[in-house]
Short mmCIF file of C-alpha atoms and ligand atoms in Angstrom, two decimals:
data_model
loop_
_atom_site.label_atom_id
_atom_site.label_comp_id
_atom_site.label_asym_id
_atom_site.label_seq_id
_atom_site.Cartn_x
_atom_site.Cartn_y
_atom_site.Cartn_z
CA MET A 80 -14.23 -14.13 -18.75
CA ASN A 81 -16.29 -17.82 -19.34
CA SER A 82 -19.48 -18.51 -17.86
CA GLN A 83 -17.52 -20.57 -15.23
CA ASP A 84 -15.21 -17.87 -14.28
CA ALA A 85 -18.19 -15.50 -13.76
CA TYR A 86 -19.78 -18.09 -11.74
CA THR A 87 -16.93 -18.54 -9.37
CA ARG A 88 -16.27 -14.91 -9.02
CA LEU A 89 -20.17 -14.20 -8.32
CA SER A 90 -20.29 -16.93 -5.82
CA THR A 91 -17.21 -15.94 -3.93
CA THR A 92 -18.22 -12.15 -4.01
CA ILE A 93 -21.82 -12.95 -2.42
CA ALA A 94 -19.95 -15.39 0.14
CA ALA A 95 -17.56 -12.62 0.82
CA SER A 96 -20.11 -10.09 1.62
CA ALA A 97 -22.24 -12.32 3.83
CA ILE A 98 -18.80 -13.12 5.85
CA ILE A 99 -18.29 -9.24 6.11
CA THR A 100 -21.62 -8.43 6.98
CA ARG A 101 -21.42 -11.17 9.69
CA LEU A 102 -18.30 -10.10 10.78
CA ARG A 103 -19.61 -6.60 11.23
CA GLY A 104 -22.35 -7.60 13.50
CA VAL A 105 -20.17 -9.90 15.44
CA ALA A 106 -17.39 -7.22 15.95
CA HIS A 107 -20.29 -4.56 17.01
CA THR A 108 -22.25 -6.94 19.32
CA ALA A 109 -19.00 -7.88 20.99
CA ARG A 110 -17.57 -4.28 21.30
CA ALA A 111 -20.63 -3.14 22.87
CA ALA A 112 -20.77 -6.09 25.11
CA GLN A 113 -17.27 -5.42 25.95
CA VAL A 114 -16.10 -9.11 25.28
CA PRO A 115 -12.32 -9.54 24.98
CA ILE A 116 -10.41 -9.25 21.92
CA ARG A 117 -9.47 -12.69 22.13
CA ALA A 118 -12.90 -13.92 22.05
CA ILE A 119 -13.92 -11.70 19.30
CA ALA A 120 -10.60 -13.03 17.23
CA ALA A 121 -11.58 -16.64 17.87
CA HIS A 122 -15.09 -16.31 16.86
CA CYS A 123 -14.17 -14.34 13.78
CA ARG A 124 -11.59 -17.08 12.74
CA LYS A 125 -13.85 -19.76 13.13
CA MET A 126 -16.50 -17.91 10.68
CA MET A 127 -13.56 -17.45 8.31
CA ALA A 128 -12.63 -21.12 8.55
CA GLU A 129 -16.06 -22.10 7.92
CA SER A 130 -16.61 -19.96 4.98
CA THR A 131 -16.09 -21.08 1.65
CA VAL A 132 -14.07 -18.20 0.58
CA ARG A 133 -10.47 -19.28 0.42
CA SER A 134 -8.39 -17.42 2.77
CA PRO A 135 -6.06 -14.78 0.96
CA ALA A 136 -3.60 -15.21 3.88
CA LEU A 137 -2.83 -18.63 2.10
CA ALA A 138 -1.31 -16.81 -0.63
CA ALA A 139 2.51 -16.03 0.14
CA VAL A 140 3.62 -12.39 0.02
CA ASP A 141 6.35 -11.64 -2.04
CA ARG A 142 7.77 -8.14 -1.09
CA ARG A 143 10.98 -8.13 -3.07
CA LEU A 144 9.55 -4.81 -4.79
CA SER A 145 6.41 -2.74 -3.56
CA VAL A 146 5.09 0.49 -4.29
CA ALA A 147 4.77 2.71 -1.00
CA PRO A 148 1.76 3.76 0.37
CA MET A 149 1.07 7.50 -0.53
CA MET A 150 -2.00 9.44 0.56
CA GLN A 151 -3.81 11.12 -2.37
CA ARG A 152 -1.82 8.81 -4.68
CA THR A 153 -2.27 4.87 -4.29
CA ASP A 154 -6.00 4.70 -4.59
CA SER A 155 -7.61 2.42 -7.06
CA HIS A 156 -7.48 4.21 -9.91
CA PHE A 157 -3.45 4.09 -9.54
CA ARG A 158 -3.60 0.30 -8.88
CA ARG A 159 -5.51 -0.41 -11.56
CA PHE A 160 -3.29 1.24 -13.69
CA MET A 161 -0.14 -0.28 -12.19
CA ARG A 162 -1.51 -3.63 -12.76
CA LEU A 163 -1.24 -3.03 -16.34
CA LEU A 164 2.42 -2.52 -15.91
CA THR A 165 3.45 -4.99 -13.27
CA ARG A 166 1.75 -8.19 -12.24
CA HIS A 167 3.76 -8.93 -9.31
CA THR A 168 4.91 -5.65 -7.48
CA LEU A 169 3.19 -5.48 -4.41
CA LEU A 170 0.91 -2.39 -4.00
CA TYR A 171 -0.17 -0.87 -0.84
CA THR A 172 -3.33 1.21 -0.24
CA GLU A 173 -3.05 5.05 0.96
CA MET A 174 -2.98 4.91 4.84
CA ILE A 175 -6.82 4.59 5.70
CA PRO A 176 -7.15 5.96 9.50
CA LEU A 177 -8.92 3.74 11.67
CA GLY A 178 -11.96 6.06 12.26
CA ALA A 179 -12.66 5.73 8.74
CA ILE A 180 -12.59 1.50 9.02
CA LEU A 181 -14.42 1.40 12.11
CA GLU A 182 -17.03 4.60 11.69
CA GLY A 183 -17.15 5.66 8.18
CA PRO A 184 -18.59 4.28 5.11
CA ARG A 185 -16.44 1.13 5.37
CA GLU A 186 -17.25 -0.22 1.96
CA ARG A 187 -15.78 2.77 0.18
CA SER A 188 -12.42 2.64 2.45
CA LEU A 189 -11.72 -1.19 2.17
CA ARG A 190 -13.43 -2.57 -0.85
CA PHE A 191 -11.15 -2.85 -3.90
CA ASP A 192 -11.08 -5.04 -7.27
CA PRO A 193 -9.64 -8.30 -7.03
CA ARG A 194 -7.77 -7.52 -10.44
CA GLU A 195 -5.41 -5.05 -8.13
CA GLN A 196 -4.00 -7.77 -6.20
CA PRO A 197 -1.56 -8.57 -4.58
CA VAL A 198 -2.71 -5.38 -2.39
CA ALA A 199 -1.45 -4.63 1.37
CA LEU A 200 -3.84 -2.14 3.42
CA GLN A 201 -2.09 0.39 5.24
CA VAL A 202 -4.06 1.46 8.46
CA GLY A 203 -3.16 4.54 10.69
CA GLY A 204 -4.12 4.23 14.44
CA ALA A 205 -3.15 3.53 17.84
CA ASP A 206 -6.02 1.77 19.60
CA PRO A 207 -5.47 -2.01 20.07
CA SER A 208 -9.14 -3.33 19.91
CA GLY A 209 -9.72 -0.97 16.79
CA LEU A 210 -6.86 -2.17 15.29
CA ALA A 211 -7.95 -5.54 15.93
CA GLU A 212 -11.04 -5.15 14.49
CA ALA A 213 -9.54 -3.39 11.50
CA ALA A 214 -7.36 -6.52 10.93
CA GLY A 215 -10.47 -8.61 11.10
CA TYR A 216 -12.01 -6.38 8.20
CA SER A 217 -8.92 -6.53 6.25
CA GLU A 218 -8.85 -10.17 5.83
CA ALA A 219 -12.53 -10.46 4.91
CA TYR A 220 -12.13 -7.95 2.17
CA GLY A 221 -9.46 -9.85 0.68
CA TYR A 222 -6.07 -7.86 1.40
CA ARG A 223 -2.85 -9.82 1.33
CA GLU A 224 -1.13 -7.93 4.49
CA ILE A 225 -2.00 -5.29 6.96
CA ASN A 226 0.45 -2.76 7.73
CA LEU A 227 0.67 -0.28 10.60
CA ASN A 228 1.79 3.29 10.03
CA CYS A 229 4.59 4.04 12.27
CA GLY A 230 6.39 6.73 10.26
CA CYS A 231 3.90 9.32 8.97
CA PRO A 232 4.94 12.94 10.81
CA SER A 233 1.86 15.02 9.70
CA HIS A 234 0.50 16.97 12.54
CA SER A 235 -2.95 15.69 12.30
CA VAL A 236 -1.36 12.01 12.57
CA GLN A 237 0.66 13.32 15.48
CA HIS A 238 -2.32 15.10 17.12
CA GLY A 239 -4.31 11.55 16.79
CA GLY A 240 -1.55 9.76 18.67
CA PHE A 241 -0.42 7.57 15.81
CA GLY A 242 1.69 7.46 13.03
CA ILE A 243 5.46 8.38 13.79
CA VAL A 244 4.47 8.92 17.48
CA LEU A 245 4.23 5.13 17.73
CA MET A 246 7.95 4.76 17.66
CA ARG A 247 8.27 6.48 20.95
CA THR A 248 6.09 4.02 22.53
CA PRO A 249 7.39 0.40 21.76
CA ALA A 250 5.35 -1.29 24.50
CA HIS A 251 1.96 0.12 23.30
CA THR A 252 2.80 -0.37 19.61
CA ALA A 253 3.69 -3.81 20.15
CA GLU A 254 0.34 -4.16 22.09
CA CYS A 255 -1.47 -2.74 19.12
CA VAL A 256 0.42 -5.38 16.94
CA ARG A 257 -0.37 -8.30 19.13
CA ALA A 258 -3.88 -7.18 19.15
CA MET A 259 -4.03 -7.27 15.13
CA VAL A 260 -2.00 -10.83 14.92
CA GLU A 261 -4.42 -12.08 17.08
CA ASN A 262 -7.58 -11.24 14.92
CA THR A 263 -6.21 -12.08 11.51
CA SER A 264 -4.25 -14.75 9.89
CA LEU A 265 -2.90 -12.20 7.34
CA PRO A 266 0.67 -11.15 7.84
CA VAL A 267 0.80 -7.86 10.04
CA THR A 268 3.64 -5.79 9.21
CA VAL A 269 4.82 -2.11 10.22
CA LYS A 270 6.47 0.70 8.45
CA ALA A 271 8.51 2.99 10.40
CA ARG A 272 11.71 5.26 10.24
CA ILE A 273 15.14 4.93 11.50
CA GLY A 274 14.30 7.42 14.21
CA LEU A 275 12.56 10.90 15.15
CA ASP A 276 14.12 13.88 16.50
CA ALA A 277 16.93 13.36 18.97
CA GLN A 278 16.16 9.56 19.11
CA ARG A 279 18.25 8.66 16.40
CA SER A 280 20.77 5.74 17.58
CA ASP A 281 20.65 2.11 16.39
CA ALA A 282 19.81 1.20 20.12
CA PHE A 283 16.64 3.08 19.61
CA LEU A 284 15.52 1.33 16.29
CA ASP A 285 16.56 -2.22 17.84
CA ASP A 286 14.50 -1.48 20.67
CA PHE A 287 11.50 -0.67 18.92
CA VAL A 288 11.94 -3.29 16.31
CA GLY A 289 12.61 -5.97 19.14
CA ALA A 290 9.45 -5.28 21.16
CA VAL A 291 7.08 -5.06 18.14
CA ALA A 292 8.70 -8.19 16.56
CA GLU A 293 8.15 -9.89 19.81
CA ALA A 294 4.38 -9.22 19.22
CA GLY A 295 4.26 -11.02 16.34
CA CYS A 296 5.50 -8.69 13.36
CA LYS A 297 8.17 -10.29 11.18
CA THR A 298 8.42 -7.80 8.43
CA PHE A 299 9.47 -4.11 8.96
CA ILE A 300 9.40 -1.57 6.25
CA ILE A 301 11.91 1.06 7.30
CA HIS A 302 11.97 4.54 5.57
CA ALA A 303 15.90 5.28 6.15
CA ARG A 304 15.36 8.72 7.18
CA SER A 305 14.41 10.05 10.72
CA ALA A 306 11.57 12.57 11.14
CA TRP A 307 12.10 16.03 12.66
CA LEU A 308 9.01 16.76 14.40
CA LYS A 309 10.01 20.24 14.96
CA GLY A 310 10.29 22.81 12.40
CA LEU A 311 9.67 20.34 9.19
CA SER A 312 6.60 20.07 7.34
CA PRO A 313 5.53 16.44 6.14
CA LYS A 314 7.03 17.09 2.96
CA GLN A 315 10.37 18.35 4.21
CA ASN A 316 10.42 15.27 6.25
CA ARG A 317 10.52 13.11 2.98
CA SER A 318 13.63 15.00 1.88
CA VAL A 319 15.50 17.09 4.16
CA PRO A 320 16.52 14.55 7.27
CA PRO A 321 19.53 12.58 5.06
CA LEU A 322 19.06 9.18 3.89
CA ASP A 323 21.18 6.37 5.95
CA TYR A 324 20.82 3.18 4.27
CA ALA A 325 23.37 1.80 6.65
CA ARG A 326 21.34 1.71 9.33
CA VAL A 327 18.72 -0.43 7.47
CA HIS A 328 21.50 -2.59 6.60
CA ARG A 329 23.05 -2.95 10.28
CA LEU A 330 19.48 -3.61 11.45
CA ALA A 331 18.99 -6.54 8.73
CA ARG A 332 22.38 -8.04 9.94
CA LYS A 333 21.49 -7.85 13.18
CA ARG A 334 17.91 -9.55 12.75
CA PRO A 335 18.13 -12.05 10.24
CA ASP A 336 15.16 -13.81 11.37
CA LEU A 337 12.97 -10.80 10.05
CA ASP A 338 12.13 -9.28 6.81
CA ILE A 339 13.47 -5.74 6.76
CA ILE A 340 12.30 -3.68 3.46
CA ILE A 341 14.34 -0.66 2.49
CA ASN A 342 12.43 2.51 1.58
CA GLY A 343 13.36 6.01 0.74
CA GLY A 344 14.91 7.91 -2.09
CA ILE A 345 15.00 4.37 -4.59
CA ARG A 346 14.40 5.82 -7.86
CA SER A 347 14.92 2.74 -10.04
CA LEU A 348 14.76 -0.93 -10.29
CA ALA A 349 18.35 -1.03 -10.77
CA GLU A 350 18.81 0.51 -7.19
CA ALA A 351 16.17 -1.67 -5.97
CA ASN A 352 17.84 -4.91 -7.17
CA GLN A 353 21.08 -3.45 -5.78
CA PHE A 354 19.16 -3.68 -2.22
CA LEU A 355 18.18 -6.96 -2.84
CA ALA A 356 21.45 -8.14 -3.76
CA GLN A 357 22.75 -6.65 -0.71
CA GLY A 358 20.65 -9.22 1.19
CA LEU A 359 17.80 -7.07 2.12
CA GLY A 360 14.16 -8.25 2.15
CA GLY A 361 12.63 -6.08 -0.50
CA ALA A 362 12.72 -2.65 -1.73
CA MET A 363 9.89 -0.03 -1.57
CA ILE A 364 9.46 2.73 -4.28
CA GLY A 365 7.15 5.52 -3.49
CA ARG A 366 7.60 9.01 -5.43
CA ALA A 367 9.38 7.44 -8.43
CA ALA A 368 6.44 5.14 -8.75
CA TRP A 369 4.10 7.94 -9.04
CA GLU A 370 6.53 10.13 -11.34
CA HIS A 371 7.54 7.35 -13.40
CA PRO A 372 5.26 4.55 -13.86
CA TRP A 373 6.38 2.86 -17.04
CA GLN A 374 9.83 1.71 -15.57
CA PHE A 375 7.71 -0.72 -13.65
CA THR A 376 6.85 -2.87 -16.80
CA GLU A 377 10.44 -4.17 -16.44
CA ALA A 378 9.68 -5.14 -12.84
CA ASP A 379 8.20 -8.66 -13.11
CA GLN A 380 11.15 -9.92 -15.43
CA ARG A 381 13.86 -8.02 -13.73
CA VAL A 382 13.11 -8.34 -10.05
CA PHE A 383 10.89 -11.35 -10.13
CA GLY A 384 12.31 -13.12 -12.94
CA VAL A 385 8.59 -13.87 -14.64
CA ASP A 386 7.60 -13.17 -17.97
CA SER A 387 4.24 -11.39 -17.67
CA SER A 388 2.25 -10.53 -20.88
CA LEU A 389 1.87 -7.03 -20.43
CA PRO A 390 0.86 -4.11 -22.99
CA PRO A 391 4.03 -3.60 -24.95
CA THR A 392 3.47 -0.04 -25.45
CA ARG A 393 2.19 3.29 -23.55
CA GLU A 394 -0.50 3.42 -26.01
CA GLY A 395 -1.40 -0.14 -25.58
CA ALA A 396 -1.50 0.24 -21.82
CA LEU A 397 -3.76 3.16 -21.95
CA ARG A 398 -6.29 1.27 -24.40
CA ALA A 399 -6.23 -1.63 -21.86
CA HIS A 400 -6.92 0.95 -19.19
CA ALA A 401 -9.69 2.73 -21.16
CA PRO A 402 -12.72 0.42 -20.37
CA TYR A 403 -12.16 0.98 -16.54
CA VAL A 404 -11.77 4.84 -17.16
CA ASP A 405 -14.95 4.78 -18.87
CA ARG A 406 -16.63 2.95 -16.28
CA VAL A 407 -15.85 5.22 -13.67
CA LEU A 408 -16.51 8.43 -15.33
CA ALA A 409 -20.08 6.84 -15.90
CA ASP A 410 -20.11 6.43 -12.18
CA GLY A 411 -19.68 10.12 -11.65
CA GLU A 412 -15.79 10.33 -11.08
CA PRO A 413 -14.13 13.50 -12.28
CA PHE A 414 -11.63 12.97 -15.04
CA HIS A 415 -8.80 14.71 -13.58
CA ARG A 416 -8.97 12.00 -10.46
CA VAL A 417 -8.71 9.23 -12.77
CA ALA A 418 -6.17 10.87 -14.97
CA ARG A 419 -3.57 11.95 -12.29
CA PRO A 420 -1.72 8.44 -11.96
CA LEU A 421 -1.46 8.75 -15.73
CA VAL A 422 0.27 12.19 -15.71
CA GLY A 423 3.88 10.67 -15.58
CA LEU A 424 3.56 8.03 -18.13
CA TYR A 425 5.44 9.67 -20.88
CA ARG A 426 8.05 10.97 -18.49
CA ASP A 427 11.58 11.47 -20.35
CA GLN A 428 9.86 10.95 -23.51
CA PRO A 429 9.82 13.61 -26.47
CA LYS A 430 5.90 13.18 -26.08
CA ALA A 431 5.91 13.93 -22.53
CA ARG A 432 4.56 17.63 -22.49
CA ARG A 433 1.91 16.93 -25.11
CA TRP A 434 0.50 14.18 -23.06
CA ARG A 435 0.23 16.22 -19.84
CA ARG A 436 -1.59 18.78 -21.98
CA ALA A 437 -4.01 16.30 -23.60
CA LEU A 438 -4.76 15.13 -20.19
CA ALA A 439 -5.26 18.46 -18.83
CA GLU A 440 -7.45 19.64 -21.92
CA THR A 441 -9.73 16.48 -22.50
CA ARG A 442 -12.25 14.74 -20.69
CA THR A 443 -11.95 11.21 -21.58
CA LEU A 444 -9.16 8.85 -22.16
CA ASP A 445 -10.12 8.40 -25.81
CA ASP A 446 -9.91 12.00 -26.34
CA ALA A 447 -6.47 12.15 -24.92
CA LEU A 448 -5.40 9.20 -26.83
CA GLY A 449 -6.61 10.90 -29.86
CA HIS A 450 -4.47 14.01 -29.11
CA MET A 451 -1.23 11.83 -28.83
CA THR A 452 -2.09 9.73 -32.17
CA ALA A 453 -3.04 13.23 -34.37
CA ALA A 454 -0.42 14.60 -36.59
C1 FMN B 1444 2.20 12.16 -1.44
C2 FMN B 1444 2.54 11.23 -0.44
C3 FMN B 1444 2.16 10.78 0.50
C4 FMN B 1444 2.56 9.72 1.42
N1 FMN B 1444 1.56 8.95 2.25
C5 FMN B 1444 2.01 8.10 2.85
C6 FMN B 1444 0.87 7.19 3.74
O1 FMN B 1444 -0.12 7.23 3.75
N2 FMN B 1444 1.65 6.15 4.42
C7 FMN B 1444 2.96 5.92 4.68
O2 FMN B 1444 3.35 5.06 5.24
N3 FMN B 1444 3.70 7.01 4.04
C8 FMN B 1444 3.20 7.90 3.24
N4 FMN B 1444 4.18 8.67 2.36
C9 FMN B 1444 5.76 8.06 2.26
C10 FMN B 1444 5.93 6.96 1.46
O3 FMN B 1444 5.40 5.94 1.66
C11 FMN B 1444 7.54 6.86 1.37
O4 FMN B 1444 7.92 6.36 2.84
C12 FMN B 1444 8.41 8.06 1.34
O5 FMN B 1444 7.74 8.67 0.20
C13 FMN B 1444 9.95 7.75 0.66
O6 FMN B 1444 9.90 7.21 -0.25
P1 FMN B 1444 10.10 7.67 -1.75
O7 FMN B 1444 11.42 8.30 -1.36
O8 FMN B 1444 10.45 6.31 -2.48
O9 FMN B 1444 9.17 8.42 -2.10
C14 FMN B 1444 3.87 9.59 1.63
C15 FMN B 1444 4.53 9.93 0.59
C16 FMN B 1444 4.08 11.03 -0.41
C17 FMN B 1444 5.09 11.63 -1.31
#
């Protein structure tokens, strides 16, 4: 980085953190005084407009290929590494519950390195005013999109009244989305499923999408499975209910005004490209990105048609990643947490087992690489 870049980055960071502090102050004072959301939104927007930080909303989001939000997976460690493999694939955060954003150590939940961009924030919640506040923060922290989780079937999420249960109450979900849209210029998107329990008809999905689209959501990521809330664990709900891609295609045909992204069971870029060729707005890959990240080195070229300069070998990518790993280890992060996203790197390669052992038996990336190059 030259001194001009360093200066620009520093001044942008200082300006951004000043805005965040001011936004925080405005939001808290306004909530305490029960000021209506619209008034908070207008004020925050004015502050952002007057700031010297260029709004990330100005950058268009390309969703032709994305990596799905995954709890305990798509954290900063994963995203930093994925950025060495693909510059253009949109990366989602894990679902961040609203409570963590509004009451927790927000900096820890939301801060991320701009080198991970483009990044979309996924939130879990069902309180319109809280979600509006979160939408304001997502913009201030530099995310490119804020996504509302309407597909998670976990018991704690159901208990909190958000995730998949939001599909049962389209009017309320629309209210949540409207509140978010009014408080940010970022795209507000929704990730949902094709149905839940007995509510698996096209009409059910159409009504949900219709109501939420009316509130200002133009992009829907649809996991092509229903959730069966009685009798299946969250993990089983990702594999037992059958995939039904035709439902997603029908929705896309009925709503050409919307960007419909398909998710569920997509294992390769070839499959993702097939969905794009069939007219869908994008393909989102979850588990296959975690299990086989190296395949994303072809994503920029094959999906986005762009030649990015990327490390040509796995070892090259790991060497490029090493300074980041050293830094977070020095900050006290345990090696196994930084190493987890790297476990699948040699999948289907002769060295796969050796690599997994190297990661399990060493405590630095350099040592793990040493195992790989040793005779
Ligand atoms: C470990 C794990 C954690 C997940 N966490 C989330 C989450 O935080 N938010 C969400 O919307 N979906 C979550 N999902 C679901 C994925 O985003 C995706 O919809 C699902 O895995 C289907 O896509 P796939 O077949 O490509 O994996 C999670 C999935 C897995 C495997």
